[in-house]
Amino acid sequence: MSVSLLSTKLYIPPLRAHAIARPRLTKKLLSGGHRPGTIILISGPAGFGKTTLLSEFANEIKGSVAWVSLDEGDNGEIGNKLGLSEGTVKNYVTSMLQKIGVRDRTQAALRGRELGLI
């Protein structure tokens, strides 16, 4: 993976002019995502609007937002970019998943569905 592709995983994409608004989901995110230290994990198939939804949310939230878009094979590249080992990145991702009570990204998506977030 090139550095330019990796950099796209670390910035908030601009809002798209003709994107489909999802006010119900944005409202859910705004109701719980404004507390300091909140981690929001969205997982789902390609093309389902995850990036658009989170971009809209990040645009509306008052405060700082850190954006990281992860794929399963990104741990090494992200580690290189951040000066961390691949294992450390994997540990951070695992820790985020544990905080929401799941073992992997698939379970995170199912948990999100249970909570009505996706």
PDB file of C-alpha atoms in Angstrom, residues 2-76:
ATOM      1  CA  SER A   2       1.430   3.399  -0.913  1.00  0.00           C
ATOM      2  CA  VAL A   3       1.779   6.272   1.531  1.00  0.00           C
ATOM      3  CA  SER A   4      -0.749   8.348  -0.455  1.00  0.00           C
ATOM      4  CA  LEU A   5      -3.371   5.599  -0.088  1.00  0.00           C
ATOM      5  CA  LEU A   6      -2.575   5.284   3.602  1.00  0.00           C
ATOM      6  CA  SER A   7      -3.014   9.027   4.107  1.00  0.00           C
ATOM      7  CA  THR A   8      -6.604   8.741   2.857  1.00  0.00           C
ATOM      8  CA  LYS A   9      -7.297   6.496   5.838  1.00  0.00           C
ATOM      9  CA  LEU A  10      -6.314   9.260   8.265  1.00  0.00           C
ATOM     10  CA  TYR A  11      -8.393  12.244   7.123  1.00  0.00           C
ATOM     11  CA  ILE A  12     -12.089  13.016   7.220  1.00  0.00           C
ATOM     12  CA  PRO A  13     -13.501  12.989   3.696  1.00  0.00           C
ATOM     13  CA  PRO A  14     -15.405  16.119   2.648  1.00  0.00           C
ATOM     14  CA  LEU A  15     -19.185  15.986   2.559  1.00  0.00           C
ATOM     15  CA  ARG A  16     -20.566  15.043  -0.845  1.00  0.00           C
ATOM     16  CA  ALA A  17     -23.091  17.416  -2.372  1.00  0.00           C
ATOM     17  CA  HIS A  18     -25.573  14.747  -3.518  1.00  0.00           C
ATOM     18  CA  ALA A  19     -25.180  12.202  -0.734  1.00  0.00           C
ATOM     19  CA  ILE A  20     -28.288  10.651   0.753  1.00  0.00           C
ATOM     20  CA  ALA A  21     -28.880  12.177   4.177  1.00  0.00           C
ATOM     21  CA  ARG A  22     -29.356   9.774   7.060  1.00  0.00           C
ATOM     22  CA  PRO A  23     -30.758  12.001   9.799  1.00  0.00           C
ATOM     23  CA  ARG A  24     -31.903   9.109  12.034  1.00  0.00           C
ATOM     24  CA  LEU A  25     -28.453   7.516  12.086  1.00  0.00           C
ATOM     25  CA  THR A  26     -26.646  10.846  12.404  1.00  0.00           C
ATOM     26  CA  LYS A  27     -28.893  11.722  15.359  1.00  0.00           C
ATOM     27  CA  LYS A  28     -28.031   8.382  17.018  1.00  0.00           C
ATOM     28  CA  LEU A  29     -24.340   9.059  16.570  1.00  0.00           C
ATOM     29  CA  LEU A  30     -24.689  12.618  17.880  1.00  0.00           C
ATOM     30  CA  SER A  31     -26.595  11.424  20.947  1.00  0.00           C
ATOM     31  CA  GLY A  32     -23.780   9.178  22.120  1.00  0.00           C
ATOM     32  CA  GLY A  33     -20.667  10.230  20.260  1.00  0.00           C
ATOM     33  CA  HIS A  34     -20.028  13.601  21.841  1.00  0.00           C
ATOM     34  CA  ARG A  35     -18.527  12.355  25.111  1.00  0.00           C
ATOM     35  CA  PRO A  36     -14.713  12.614  25.371  1.00  0.00           C
ATOM     36  CA  GLY A  37     -12.993   9.313  24.654  1.00  0.00           C
ATOM     37  CA  THR A  38     -15.919   7.880  22.699  1.00  0.00           C
ATOM     38  CA  ILE A  39     -14.966   5.352  20.041  1.00  0.00           C
ATOM     39  CA  ILE A  40     -17.376   4.753  17.187  1.00  0.00           C
ATOM     40  CA  LEU A  41     -16.923   1.618  15.121  1.00  0.00           C
ATOM     41  CA  ILE A  42     -18.930   1.175  11.950  1.00  0.00           C
ATOM     42  CA  SER A  43     -18.569  -2.036   9.984  1.00  0.00           C
ATOM     43  CA  GLY A  44     -20.484  -3.141   6.914  1.00  0.00           C
ATOM     44  CA  PRO A  45     -20.211  -4.036   3.247  1.00  0.00           C
ATOM     45  CA  ALA A  46     -18.630  -1.706   0.718  1.00  0.00           C
ATOM     46  CA  GLY A  47     -20.965   0.886  -0.731  1.00  0.00           C
ATOM     47  CA  PHE A  48     -23.430   1.030   2.172  1.00  0.00           C
ATOM     48  CA  GLY A  49     -22.584   4.637   3.116  1.00  0.00           C
ATOM     49  CA  LYS A  50     -20.400   4.137   6.180  1.00  0.00           C
ATOM     50  CA  THR A  51     -17.899   6.818   5.184  1.00  0.00           C
ATOM     51  CA  THR A  52     -20.631   9.251   4.139  1.00  0.00           C
ATOM     52  CA  LEU A  53     -22.466   8.781   7.443  1.00  0.00           C
ATOM     53  CA  LEU A  54     -19.375   9.278   9.580  1.00  0.00           C
ATOM     54  CA  SER A  55     -18.235  12.230   7.494  1.00  0.00           C
ATOM     55  CA  GLU A  56     -21.610  13.891   8.090  1.00  0.00           C
ATOM     56  CA  PHE A  57     -21.375  13.094  11.803  1.00  0.00           C
ATOM     57  CA  ALA A  58     -17.823  14.468  12.064  1.00  0.00           C
ATOM     58  CA  ASN A  59     -18.967  17.648  10.325  1.00  0.00           C
ATOM     59  CA  GLU A  60     -21.748  18.190  12.890  1.00  0.00           C
ATOM     60  CA  ILE A  61     -19.996  17.210  16.121  1.00  0.00           C
ATOM     61  CA  LYS A  62     -18.599  19.947  18.299  1.00  0.00           C
ATOM     62  CA  GLY A  63     -15.071  19.011  19.308  1.00  0.00           C
ATOM     63  CA  SER A  64     -12.093  17.106  18.003  1.00  0.00           C
ATOM     64  CA  VAL A  65     -12.423  14.005  15.873  1.00  0.00           C
ATOM     65  CA  ALA A  66      -9.692  11.498  15.052  1.00  0.00           C
ATOM     66  CA  TRP A  67     -10.370   9.557  11.843  1.00  0.00           C
ATOM     67  CA  VAL A  68      -8.867   6.169  11.083  1.00  0.00           C
ATOM     68  CA  SER A  69     -10.314   3.881   8.424  1.00  0.00           C
ATOM     69  CA  LEU A  70      -9.025   0.333   8.848  1.00  0.00           C
ATOM     70  CA  ASP A  71      -8.949  -2.736   6.676  1.00  0.00           C
ATOM     71  CA  GLU A  72      -7.739  -6.118   7.922  1.00  0.00           C
ATOM     72  CA  GLY A  73      -4.386  -5.841   6.123  1.00  0.00           C
ATOM     73  CA  ASP A  74      -3.582  -2.288   7.248  1.00  0.00           C
ATOM     74  CA  ASN A  75      -1.947  -2.931  10.629  1.00  0.00           C
ATOM     75  CA  GLY A  76       1.626  -2.970   9.288  1.00  0.00           C
TER      76      GLY A  76
END
